[in-house]
PDB file of C-alpha atoms in Angstrom:
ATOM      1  CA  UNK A   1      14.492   2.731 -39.024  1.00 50.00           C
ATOM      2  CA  UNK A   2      14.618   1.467 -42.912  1.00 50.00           C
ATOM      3  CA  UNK A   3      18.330   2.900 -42.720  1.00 64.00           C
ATOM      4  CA  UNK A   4      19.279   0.154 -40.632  1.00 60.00           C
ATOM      5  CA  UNK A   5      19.475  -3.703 -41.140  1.00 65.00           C
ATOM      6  CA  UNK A   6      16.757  -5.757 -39.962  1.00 60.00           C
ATOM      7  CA  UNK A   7      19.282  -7.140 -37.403  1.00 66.00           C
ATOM      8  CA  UNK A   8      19.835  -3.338 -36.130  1.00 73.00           C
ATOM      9  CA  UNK A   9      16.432  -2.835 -35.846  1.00 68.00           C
ATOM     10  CA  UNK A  10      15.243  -5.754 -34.172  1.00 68.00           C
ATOM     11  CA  UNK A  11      18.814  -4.937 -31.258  1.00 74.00           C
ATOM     12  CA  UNK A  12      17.348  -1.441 -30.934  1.00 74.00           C
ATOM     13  CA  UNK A  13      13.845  -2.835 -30.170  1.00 74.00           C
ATOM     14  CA  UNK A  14      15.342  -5.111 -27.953  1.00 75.00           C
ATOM     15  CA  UNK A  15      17.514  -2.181 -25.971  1.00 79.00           C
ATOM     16  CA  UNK A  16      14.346  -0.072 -26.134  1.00 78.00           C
ATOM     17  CA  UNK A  17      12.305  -3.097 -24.128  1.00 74.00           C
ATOM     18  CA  UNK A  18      15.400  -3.880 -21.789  1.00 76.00           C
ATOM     19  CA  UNK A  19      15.363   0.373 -21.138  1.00 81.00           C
ATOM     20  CA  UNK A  20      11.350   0.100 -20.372  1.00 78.00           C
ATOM     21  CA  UNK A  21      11.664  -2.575 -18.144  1.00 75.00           C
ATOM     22  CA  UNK A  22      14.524  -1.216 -15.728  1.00 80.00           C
ATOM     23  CA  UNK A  23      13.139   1.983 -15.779  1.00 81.00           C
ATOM     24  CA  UNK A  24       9.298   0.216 -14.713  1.00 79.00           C
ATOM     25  CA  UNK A  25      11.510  -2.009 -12.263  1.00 77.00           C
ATOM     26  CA  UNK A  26      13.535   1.245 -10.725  1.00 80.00           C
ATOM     27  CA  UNK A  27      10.569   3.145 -10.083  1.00 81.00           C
ATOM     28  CA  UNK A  28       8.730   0.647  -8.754  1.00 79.00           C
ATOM     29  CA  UNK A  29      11.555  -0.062  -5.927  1.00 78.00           C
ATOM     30  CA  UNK A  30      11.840   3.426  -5.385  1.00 76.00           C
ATOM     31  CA  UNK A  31       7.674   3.933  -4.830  1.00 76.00           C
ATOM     32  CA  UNK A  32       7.595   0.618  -2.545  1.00 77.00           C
ATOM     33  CA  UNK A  33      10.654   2.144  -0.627  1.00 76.00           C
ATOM     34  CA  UNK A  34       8.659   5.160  -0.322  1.00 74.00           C
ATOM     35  CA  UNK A  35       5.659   4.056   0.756  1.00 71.00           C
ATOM     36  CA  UNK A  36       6.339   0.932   2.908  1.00 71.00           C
ATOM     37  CA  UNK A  37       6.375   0.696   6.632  1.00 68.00           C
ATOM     38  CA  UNK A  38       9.074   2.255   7.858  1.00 72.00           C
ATOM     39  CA  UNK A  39       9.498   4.613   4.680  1.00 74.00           C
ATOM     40  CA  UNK A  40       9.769   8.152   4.550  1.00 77.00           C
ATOM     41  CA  UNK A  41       6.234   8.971   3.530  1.00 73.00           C
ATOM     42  CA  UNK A  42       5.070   6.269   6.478  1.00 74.00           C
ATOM     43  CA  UNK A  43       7.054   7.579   8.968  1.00 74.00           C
ATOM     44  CA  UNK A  44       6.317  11.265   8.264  1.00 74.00           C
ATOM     45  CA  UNK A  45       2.115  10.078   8.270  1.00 68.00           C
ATOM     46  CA  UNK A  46       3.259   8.838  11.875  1.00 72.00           C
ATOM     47  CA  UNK A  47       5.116  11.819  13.183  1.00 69.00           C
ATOM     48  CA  UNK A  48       2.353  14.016  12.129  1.00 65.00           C
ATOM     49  CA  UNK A  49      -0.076  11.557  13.950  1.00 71.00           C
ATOM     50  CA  UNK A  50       1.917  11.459  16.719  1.00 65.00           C
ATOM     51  CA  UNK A  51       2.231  15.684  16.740  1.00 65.00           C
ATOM     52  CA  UNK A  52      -1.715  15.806  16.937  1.00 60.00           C
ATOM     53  CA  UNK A  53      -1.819  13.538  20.005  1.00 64.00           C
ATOM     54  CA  UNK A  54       0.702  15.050  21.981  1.00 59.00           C
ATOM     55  CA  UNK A  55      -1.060  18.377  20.920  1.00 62.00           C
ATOM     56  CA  UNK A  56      -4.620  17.601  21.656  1.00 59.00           C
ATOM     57  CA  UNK A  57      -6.178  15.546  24.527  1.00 74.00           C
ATOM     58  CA  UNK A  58      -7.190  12.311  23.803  1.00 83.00           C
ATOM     59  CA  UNK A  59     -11.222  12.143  23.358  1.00 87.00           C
ATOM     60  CA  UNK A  60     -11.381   8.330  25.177  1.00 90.00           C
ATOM     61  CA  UNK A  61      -9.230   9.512  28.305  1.00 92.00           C
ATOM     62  CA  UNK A  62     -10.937  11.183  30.787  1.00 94.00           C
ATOM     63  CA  UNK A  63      -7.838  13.676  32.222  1.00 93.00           C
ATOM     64  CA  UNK A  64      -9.227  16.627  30.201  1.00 93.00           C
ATOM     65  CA  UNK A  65     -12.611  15.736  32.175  1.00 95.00           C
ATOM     66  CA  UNK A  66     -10.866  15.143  35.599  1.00 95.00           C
ATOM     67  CA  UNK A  67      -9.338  18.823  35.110  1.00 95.00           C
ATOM     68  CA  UNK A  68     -12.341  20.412  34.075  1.00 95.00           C
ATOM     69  CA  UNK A  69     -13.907  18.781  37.468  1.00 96.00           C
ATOM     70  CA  UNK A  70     -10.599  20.405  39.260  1.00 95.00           C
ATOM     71  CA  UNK A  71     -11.558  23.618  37.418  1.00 95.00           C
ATOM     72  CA  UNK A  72     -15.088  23.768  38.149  1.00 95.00           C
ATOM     73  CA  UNK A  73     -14.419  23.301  41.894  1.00 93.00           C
ATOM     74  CA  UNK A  74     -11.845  26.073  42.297  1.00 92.00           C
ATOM     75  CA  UNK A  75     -12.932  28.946  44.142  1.00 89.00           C
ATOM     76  CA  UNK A  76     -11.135  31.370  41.994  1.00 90.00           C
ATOM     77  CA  UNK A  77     -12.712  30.590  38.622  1.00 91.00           C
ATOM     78  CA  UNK A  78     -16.503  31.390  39.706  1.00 91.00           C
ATOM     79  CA  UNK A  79     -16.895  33.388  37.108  1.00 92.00           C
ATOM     80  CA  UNK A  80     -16.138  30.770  34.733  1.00 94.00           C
ATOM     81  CA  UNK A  81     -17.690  27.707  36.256  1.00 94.00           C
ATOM     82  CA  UNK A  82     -20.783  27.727  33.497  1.00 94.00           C
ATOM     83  CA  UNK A  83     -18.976  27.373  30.932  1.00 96.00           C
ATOM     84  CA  UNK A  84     -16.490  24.685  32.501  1.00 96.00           C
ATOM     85  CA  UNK A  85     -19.790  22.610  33.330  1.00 96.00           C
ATOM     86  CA  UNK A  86     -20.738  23.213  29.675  1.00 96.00           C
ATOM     87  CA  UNK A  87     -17.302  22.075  28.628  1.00 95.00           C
ATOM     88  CA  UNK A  88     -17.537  18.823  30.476  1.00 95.00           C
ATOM     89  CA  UNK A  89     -21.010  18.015  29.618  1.00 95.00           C
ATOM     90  CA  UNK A  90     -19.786  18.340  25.749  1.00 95.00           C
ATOM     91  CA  UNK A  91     -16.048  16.091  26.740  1.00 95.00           C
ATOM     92  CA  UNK A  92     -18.574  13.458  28.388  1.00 95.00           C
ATOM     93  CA  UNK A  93     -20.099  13.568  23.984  1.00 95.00           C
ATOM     94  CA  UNK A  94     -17.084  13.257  23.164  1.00 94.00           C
ATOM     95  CA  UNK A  95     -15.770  10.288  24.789  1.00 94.00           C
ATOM     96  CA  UNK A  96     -18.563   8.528  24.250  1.00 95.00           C
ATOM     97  CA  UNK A  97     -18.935   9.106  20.387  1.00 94.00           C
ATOM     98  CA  UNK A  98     -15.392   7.794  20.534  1.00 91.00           C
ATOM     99  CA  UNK A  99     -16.450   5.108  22.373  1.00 94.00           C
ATOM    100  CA  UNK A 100     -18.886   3.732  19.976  1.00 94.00           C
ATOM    101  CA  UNK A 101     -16.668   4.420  17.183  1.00 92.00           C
ATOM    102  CA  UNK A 102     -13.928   2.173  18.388  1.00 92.00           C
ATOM    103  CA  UNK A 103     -17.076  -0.666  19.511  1.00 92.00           C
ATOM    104  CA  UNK A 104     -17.139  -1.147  15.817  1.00 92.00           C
ATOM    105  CA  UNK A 105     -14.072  -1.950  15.105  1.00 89.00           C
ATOM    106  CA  UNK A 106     -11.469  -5.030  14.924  1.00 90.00           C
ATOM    107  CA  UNK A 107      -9.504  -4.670  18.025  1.00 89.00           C
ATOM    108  CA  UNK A 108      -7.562  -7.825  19.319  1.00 90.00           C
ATOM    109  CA  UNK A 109      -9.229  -9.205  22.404  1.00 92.00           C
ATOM    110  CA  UNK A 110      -6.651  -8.298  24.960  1.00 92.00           C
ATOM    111  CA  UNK A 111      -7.102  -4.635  24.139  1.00 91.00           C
ATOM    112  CA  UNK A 112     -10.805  -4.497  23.081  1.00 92.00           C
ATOM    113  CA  UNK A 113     -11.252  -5.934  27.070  1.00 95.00           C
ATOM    114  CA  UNK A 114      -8.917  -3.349  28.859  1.00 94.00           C
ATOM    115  CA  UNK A 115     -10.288  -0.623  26.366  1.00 93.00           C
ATOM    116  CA  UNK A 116     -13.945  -1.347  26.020  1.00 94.00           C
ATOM    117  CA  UNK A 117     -15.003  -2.856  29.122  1.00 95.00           C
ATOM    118  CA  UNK A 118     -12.293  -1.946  31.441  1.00 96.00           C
ATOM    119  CA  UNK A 119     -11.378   1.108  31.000  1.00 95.00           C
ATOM    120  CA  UNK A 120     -15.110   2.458  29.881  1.00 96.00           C
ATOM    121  CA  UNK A 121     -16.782   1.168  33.012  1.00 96.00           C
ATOM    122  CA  UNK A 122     -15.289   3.721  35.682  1.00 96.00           C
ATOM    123  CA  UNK A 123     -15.449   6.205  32.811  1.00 96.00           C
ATOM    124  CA  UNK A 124     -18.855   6.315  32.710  1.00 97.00           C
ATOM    125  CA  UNK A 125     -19.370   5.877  36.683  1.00 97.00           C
ATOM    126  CA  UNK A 126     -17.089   9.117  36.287  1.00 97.00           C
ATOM    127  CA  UNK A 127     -19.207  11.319  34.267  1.00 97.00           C
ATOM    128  CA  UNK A 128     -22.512   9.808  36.326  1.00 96.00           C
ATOM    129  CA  UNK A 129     -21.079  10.802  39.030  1.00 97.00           C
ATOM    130  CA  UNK A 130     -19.972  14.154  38.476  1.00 96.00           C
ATOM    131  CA  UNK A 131     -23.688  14.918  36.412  1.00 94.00           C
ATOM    132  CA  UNK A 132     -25.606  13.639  39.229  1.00 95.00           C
ATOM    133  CA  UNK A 133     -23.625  14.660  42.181  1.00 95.00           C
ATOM    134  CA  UNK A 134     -20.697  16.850  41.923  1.00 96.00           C
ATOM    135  CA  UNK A 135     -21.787  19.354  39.545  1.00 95.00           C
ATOM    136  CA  UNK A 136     -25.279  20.021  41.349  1.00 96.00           C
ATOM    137  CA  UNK A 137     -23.025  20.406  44.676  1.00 95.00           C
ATOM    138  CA  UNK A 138     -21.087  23.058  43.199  1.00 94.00           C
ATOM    139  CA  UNK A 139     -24.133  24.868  42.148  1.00 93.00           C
ATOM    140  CA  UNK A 140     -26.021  25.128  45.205  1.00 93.00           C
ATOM    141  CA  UNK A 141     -22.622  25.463  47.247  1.00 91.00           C
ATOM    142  CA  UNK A 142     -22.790  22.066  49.368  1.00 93.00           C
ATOM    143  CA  UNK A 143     -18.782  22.041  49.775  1.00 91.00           C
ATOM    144  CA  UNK A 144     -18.967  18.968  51.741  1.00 93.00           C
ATOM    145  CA  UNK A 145     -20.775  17.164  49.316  1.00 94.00           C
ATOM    146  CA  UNK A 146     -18.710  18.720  46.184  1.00 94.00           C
ATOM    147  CA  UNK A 147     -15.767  17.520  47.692  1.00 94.00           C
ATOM    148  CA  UNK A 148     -16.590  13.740  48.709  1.00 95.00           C
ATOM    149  CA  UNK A 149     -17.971  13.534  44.677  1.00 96.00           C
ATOM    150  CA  UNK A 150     -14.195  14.677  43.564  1.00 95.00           C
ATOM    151  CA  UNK A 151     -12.905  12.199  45.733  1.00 96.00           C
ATOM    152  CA  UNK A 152     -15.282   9.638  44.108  1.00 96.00           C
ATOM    153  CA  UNK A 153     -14.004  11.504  40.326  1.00 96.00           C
ATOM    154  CA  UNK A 154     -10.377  10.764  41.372  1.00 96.00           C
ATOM    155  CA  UNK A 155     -11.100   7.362  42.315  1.00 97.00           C
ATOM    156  CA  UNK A 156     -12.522   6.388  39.271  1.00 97.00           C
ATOM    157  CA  UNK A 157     -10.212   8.779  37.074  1.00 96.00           C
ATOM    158  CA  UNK A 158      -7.204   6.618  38.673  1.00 96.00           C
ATOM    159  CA  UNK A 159      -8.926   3.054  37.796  1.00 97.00           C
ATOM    160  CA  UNK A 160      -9.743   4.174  34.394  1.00 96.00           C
ATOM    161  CA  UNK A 161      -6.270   5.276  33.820  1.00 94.00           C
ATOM    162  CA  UNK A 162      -4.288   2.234  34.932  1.00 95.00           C
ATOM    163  CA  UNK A 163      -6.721   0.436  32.238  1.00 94.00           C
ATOM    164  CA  UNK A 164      -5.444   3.081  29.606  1.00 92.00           C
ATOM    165  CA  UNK A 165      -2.067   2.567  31.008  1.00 92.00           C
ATOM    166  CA  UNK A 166      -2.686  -1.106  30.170  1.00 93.00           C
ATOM    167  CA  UNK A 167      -4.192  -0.403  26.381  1.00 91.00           C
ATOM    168  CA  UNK A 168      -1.165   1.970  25.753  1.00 89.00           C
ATOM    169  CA  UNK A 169       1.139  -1.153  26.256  1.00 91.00           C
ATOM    170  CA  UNK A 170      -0.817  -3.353  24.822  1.00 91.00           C
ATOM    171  CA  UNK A 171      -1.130  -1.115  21.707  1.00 88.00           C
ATOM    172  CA  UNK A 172       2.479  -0.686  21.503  1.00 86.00           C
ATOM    173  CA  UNK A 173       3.211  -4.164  21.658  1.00 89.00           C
ATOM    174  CA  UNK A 174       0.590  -4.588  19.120  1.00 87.00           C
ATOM    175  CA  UNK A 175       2.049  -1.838  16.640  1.00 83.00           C
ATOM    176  CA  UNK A 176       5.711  -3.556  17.063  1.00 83.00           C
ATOM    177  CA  UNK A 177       4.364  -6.726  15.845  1.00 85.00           C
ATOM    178  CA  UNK A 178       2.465  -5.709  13.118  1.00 81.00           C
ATOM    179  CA  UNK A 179       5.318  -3.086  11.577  1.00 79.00           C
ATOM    180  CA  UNK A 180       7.672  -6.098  11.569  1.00 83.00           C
ATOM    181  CA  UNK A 181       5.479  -8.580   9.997  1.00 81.00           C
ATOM    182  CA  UNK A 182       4.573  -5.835   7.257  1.00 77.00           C
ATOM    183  CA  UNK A 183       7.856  -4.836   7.441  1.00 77.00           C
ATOM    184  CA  UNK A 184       8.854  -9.261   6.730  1.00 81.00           C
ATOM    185  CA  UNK A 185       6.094  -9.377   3.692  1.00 80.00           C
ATOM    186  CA  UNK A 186       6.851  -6.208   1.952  1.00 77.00           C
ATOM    187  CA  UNK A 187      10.851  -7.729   1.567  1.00 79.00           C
ATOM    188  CA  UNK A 188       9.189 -11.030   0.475  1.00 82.00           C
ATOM    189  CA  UNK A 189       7.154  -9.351  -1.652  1.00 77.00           C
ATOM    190  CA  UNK A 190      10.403  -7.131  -3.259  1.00 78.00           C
ATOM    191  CA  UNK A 191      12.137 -10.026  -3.587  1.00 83.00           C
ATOM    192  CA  UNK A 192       9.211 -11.969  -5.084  1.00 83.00           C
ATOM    193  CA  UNK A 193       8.923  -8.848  -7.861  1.00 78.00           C
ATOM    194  CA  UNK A 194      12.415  -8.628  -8.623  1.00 81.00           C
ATOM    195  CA  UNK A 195      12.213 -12.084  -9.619  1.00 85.00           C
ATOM    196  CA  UNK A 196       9.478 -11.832 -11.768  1.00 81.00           C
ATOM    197  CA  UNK A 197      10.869  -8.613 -13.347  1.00 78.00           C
ATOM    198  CA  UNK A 198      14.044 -10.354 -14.127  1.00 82.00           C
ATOM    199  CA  UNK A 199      12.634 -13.510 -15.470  1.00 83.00           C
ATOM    200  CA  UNK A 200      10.327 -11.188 -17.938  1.00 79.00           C
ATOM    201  CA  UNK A 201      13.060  -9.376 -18.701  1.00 77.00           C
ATOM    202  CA  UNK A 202      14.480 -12.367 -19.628  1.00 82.00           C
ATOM    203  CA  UNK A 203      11.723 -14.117 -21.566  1.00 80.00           C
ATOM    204  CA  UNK A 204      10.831 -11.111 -23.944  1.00 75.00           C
ATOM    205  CA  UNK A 205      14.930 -10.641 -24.325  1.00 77.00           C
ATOM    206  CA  UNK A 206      15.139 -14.536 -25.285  1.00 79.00           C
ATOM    207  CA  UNK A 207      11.562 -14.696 -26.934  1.00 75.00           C
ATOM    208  CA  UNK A 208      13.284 -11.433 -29.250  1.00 72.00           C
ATOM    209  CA  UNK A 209      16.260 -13.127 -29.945  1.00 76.00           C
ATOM    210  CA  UNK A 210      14.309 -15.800 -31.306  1.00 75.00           C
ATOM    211  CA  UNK A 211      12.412 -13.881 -33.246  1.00 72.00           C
ATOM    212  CA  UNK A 212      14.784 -11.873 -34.849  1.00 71.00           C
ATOM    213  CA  UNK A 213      16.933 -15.258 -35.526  1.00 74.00           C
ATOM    214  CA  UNK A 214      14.000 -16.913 -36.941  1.00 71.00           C
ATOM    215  CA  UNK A 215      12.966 -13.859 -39.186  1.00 71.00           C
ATOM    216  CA  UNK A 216      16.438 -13.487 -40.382  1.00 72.00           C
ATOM    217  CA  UNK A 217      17.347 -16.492 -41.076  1.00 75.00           C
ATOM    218  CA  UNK A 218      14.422 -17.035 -43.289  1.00 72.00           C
ATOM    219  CA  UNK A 219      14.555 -13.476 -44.727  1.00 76.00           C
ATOM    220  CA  UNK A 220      18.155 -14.592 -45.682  1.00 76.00           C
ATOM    221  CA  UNK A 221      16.933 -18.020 -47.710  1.00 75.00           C
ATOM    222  CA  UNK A 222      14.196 -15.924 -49.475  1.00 76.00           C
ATOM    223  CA  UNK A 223      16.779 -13.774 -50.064  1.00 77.00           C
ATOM    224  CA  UNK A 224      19.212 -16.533 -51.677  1.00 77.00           C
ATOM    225  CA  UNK A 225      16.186 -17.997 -53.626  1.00 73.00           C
ATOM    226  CA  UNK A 226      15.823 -14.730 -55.422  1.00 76.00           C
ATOM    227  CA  UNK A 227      19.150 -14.524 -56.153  1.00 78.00           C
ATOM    228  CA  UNK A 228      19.420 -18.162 -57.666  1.00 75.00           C
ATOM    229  CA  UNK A 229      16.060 -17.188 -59.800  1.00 73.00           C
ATOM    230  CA  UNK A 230      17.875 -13.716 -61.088  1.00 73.00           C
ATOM    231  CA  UNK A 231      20.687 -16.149 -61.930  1.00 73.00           C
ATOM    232  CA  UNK A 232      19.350 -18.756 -63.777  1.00 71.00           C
ATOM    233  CA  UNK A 233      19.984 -21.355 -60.988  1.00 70.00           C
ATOM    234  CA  UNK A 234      16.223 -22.662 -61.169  1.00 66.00           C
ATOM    235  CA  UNK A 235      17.440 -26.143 -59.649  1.00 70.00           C
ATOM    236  CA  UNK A 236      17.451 -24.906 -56.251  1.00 64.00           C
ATOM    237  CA  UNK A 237      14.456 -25.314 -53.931  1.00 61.00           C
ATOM    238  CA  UNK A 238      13.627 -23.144 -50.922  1.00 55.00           C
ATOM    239  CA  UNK A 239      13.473 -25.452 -47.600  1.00 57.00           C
ATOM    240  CA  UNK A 240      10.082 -24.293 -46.925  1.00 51.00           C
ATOM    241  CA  UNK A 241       8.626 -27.506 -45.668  1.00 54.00           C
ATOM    242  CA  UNK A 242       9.212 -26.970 -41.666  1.00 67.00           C
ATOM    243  CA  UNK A 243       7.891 -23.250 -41.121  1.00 67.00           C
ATOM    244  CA  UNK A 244       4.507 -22.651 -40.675  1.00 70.00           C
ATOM    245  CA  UNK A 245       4.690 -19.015 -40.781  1.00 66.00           C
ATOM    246  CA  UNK A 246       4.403 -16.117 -43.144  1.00 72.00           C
ATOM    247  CA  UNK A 247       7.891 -16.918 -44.165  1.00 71.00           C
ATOM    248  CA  UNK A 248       7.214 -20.509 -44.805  1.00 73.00           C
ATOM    249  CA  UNK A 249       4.857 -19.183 -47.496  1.00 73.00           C
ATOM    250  CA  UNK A 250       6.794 -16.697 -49.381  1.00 75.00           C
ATOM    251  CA  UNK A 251       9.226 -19.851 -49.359  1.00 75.00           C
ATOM    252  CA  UNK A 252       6.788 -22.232 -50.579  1.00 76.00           C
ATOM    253  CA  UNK A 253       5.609 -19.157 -53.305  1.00 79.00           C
ATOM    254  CA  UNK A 254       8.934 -19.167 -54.674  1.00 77.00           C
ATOM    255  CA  UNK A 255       9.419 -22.913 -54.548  1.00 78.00           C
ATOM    256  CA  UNK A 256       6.173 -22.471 -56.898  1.00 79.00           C
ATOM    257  CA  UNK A 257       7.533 -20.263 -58.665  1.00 80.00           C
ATOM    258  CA  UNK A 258      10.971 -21.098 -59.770  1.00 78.00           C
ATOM    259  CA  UNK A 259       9.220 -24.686 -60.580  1.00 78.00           C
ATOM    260  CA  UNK A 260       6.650 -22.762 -63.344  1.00 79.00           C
ATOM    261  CA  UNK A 261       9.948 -20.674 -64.241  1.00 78.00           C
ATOM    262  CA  UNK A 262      11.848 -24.131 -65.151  1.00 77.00           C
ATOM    263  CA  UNK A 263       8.696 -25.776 -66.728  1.00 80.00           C
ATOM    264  CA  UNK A 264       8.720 -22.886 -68.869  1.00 80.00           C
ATOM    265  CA  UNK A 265      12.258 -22.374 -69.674  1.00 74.00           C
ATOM    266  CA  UNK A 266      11.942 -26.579 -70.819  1.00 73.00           C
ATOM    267  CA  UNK A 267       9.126 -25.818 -73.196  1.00 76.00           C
ATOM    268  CA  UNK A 268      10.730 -23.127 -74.474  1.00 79.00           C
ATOM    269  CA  UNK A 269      14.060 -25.184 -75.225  1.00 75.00           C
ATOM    270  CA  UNK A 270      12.041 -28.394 -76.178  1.00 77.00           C
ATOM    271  CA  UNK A 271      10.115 -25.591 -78.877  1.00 76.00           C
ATOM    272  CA  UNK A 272      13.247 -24.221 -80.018  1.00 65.00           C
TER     273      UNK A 272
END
């Protein structure tokens, strides 16, 4: 860097701080594109969420359970009928582990009622049902009563699905409005960080300028005030008075200086 002026320097240190910030300012679009609602890395989070529940049946819908009760009550599947009664006795665990998960958490009211209340309610007169009636029919072989309970399962299958019916729209509707109002603050938010990275930008690049005037411009005086000493010229005085900084007081020093230099050089002539 000593190869180059002090104005040189103090451009590349400039360039080097204008390079830093658009490179901080580029990457940081690029990683809110990225990640934002709607981004690549959001929407590939929701296709894979969306695989997994189009793959597996949902825990807090009761159609897995409503087939099992289909399953259990078809003549040609005897031989498996223990294990399908073991199968919904463990779905029944399932749903309502879910069930008290999503208790605790912030739902908005239309859906927490459909969900929670409305769509729990013939759930659970669902599973009582088929525990306390159905599945004993089937084992002791009461046909009649086995199948007045599945008519009783498929009432209460078909009330607690319109309710899910109703939490899937809701939900939807729900989704829509908060994507677009994240969607709304995270372009507010861009534009709200553009603007601060250009006005930085343009503070350090004016604060620099600045600088580098200031420093040069007194670097330059101290420079002529060395120049008038190596000449002789001890008449001239630095203008000093107005900085405050370090270069105000290598002025002032020389102002000192070249005033014991000319006291000296008039003894020396008054002596000779």
């Amino acid at each position: 860097m000593t190869r180059f002026s002090l104005r040189i320097q103090l451009l590349l240190v400039t360039l080097a701080l204008a390079t830093g910030f658009l490179v901080f300012g580029v990457w940081t679009w690029h990683t809110i594109n990225q990640t934002k609602v709607g981004g690549p890395n959001y929407n590939r989070i929701v296709l894979y969420k969306d695989l997994v529940a189009d793959i597996l049946p949902p825990p807090n819908y009761i159609i897995e359970s409503y087939l099992t009760a289909l399953q259990i009550v078809d003549p040609d599947r005897v031989d498996e009928r223990a294990a399908l009664i073991g199968k919904l006795q463990q779905l029944r665990q399932d749903y309502e582990g879910r069930h008290r998960f999503w208790s605790g958490q912030q739902l908005p009211e239309g859906i927490k009622t459909r969900f929670l209340n409305d769509a729990h309610a013939p759930a659970m007169r669902f599973f009582e049902i088929a525990g306390k009636e159905f599945v004993p029919a089937v084992q002791s072989g009461d046909v009649t009563t086995a199948r007045t309970s599945l008519n009783k399962l498929a009432t209460h299958y078909a009330e607690h699905r319109k309710a899910i019916d109703d939490v899937v729209s809701l939900s939807t509707r729900e989704q829509t409005e908060v994507e677009t109002g994240t969607a709304a603050t995270t372009q507010s938010d861009l534009r709200v960080l553009l603007l601060v990275f250009v006005l930085s930008a343009t503070l350090a690049a004016a604060a620099n300028y600045f600088f580098g005037k200031s420093l040069l411009a007194g670097i330059r005086e101290a420079s002529q005030h060395l120049g008038n000493i190596a000449s002789g010229a001890l008449d001239q005085q630095a203008q000093a008075s107005e900085r405050a900084d370090e270069i105000g007081d290598l002025l002032r020093s020389l102002d000192t200086t070249t005033s014991n230099l000319r006291r000296t050089v008039g003894e020396i002539r008054a002596a000779a």
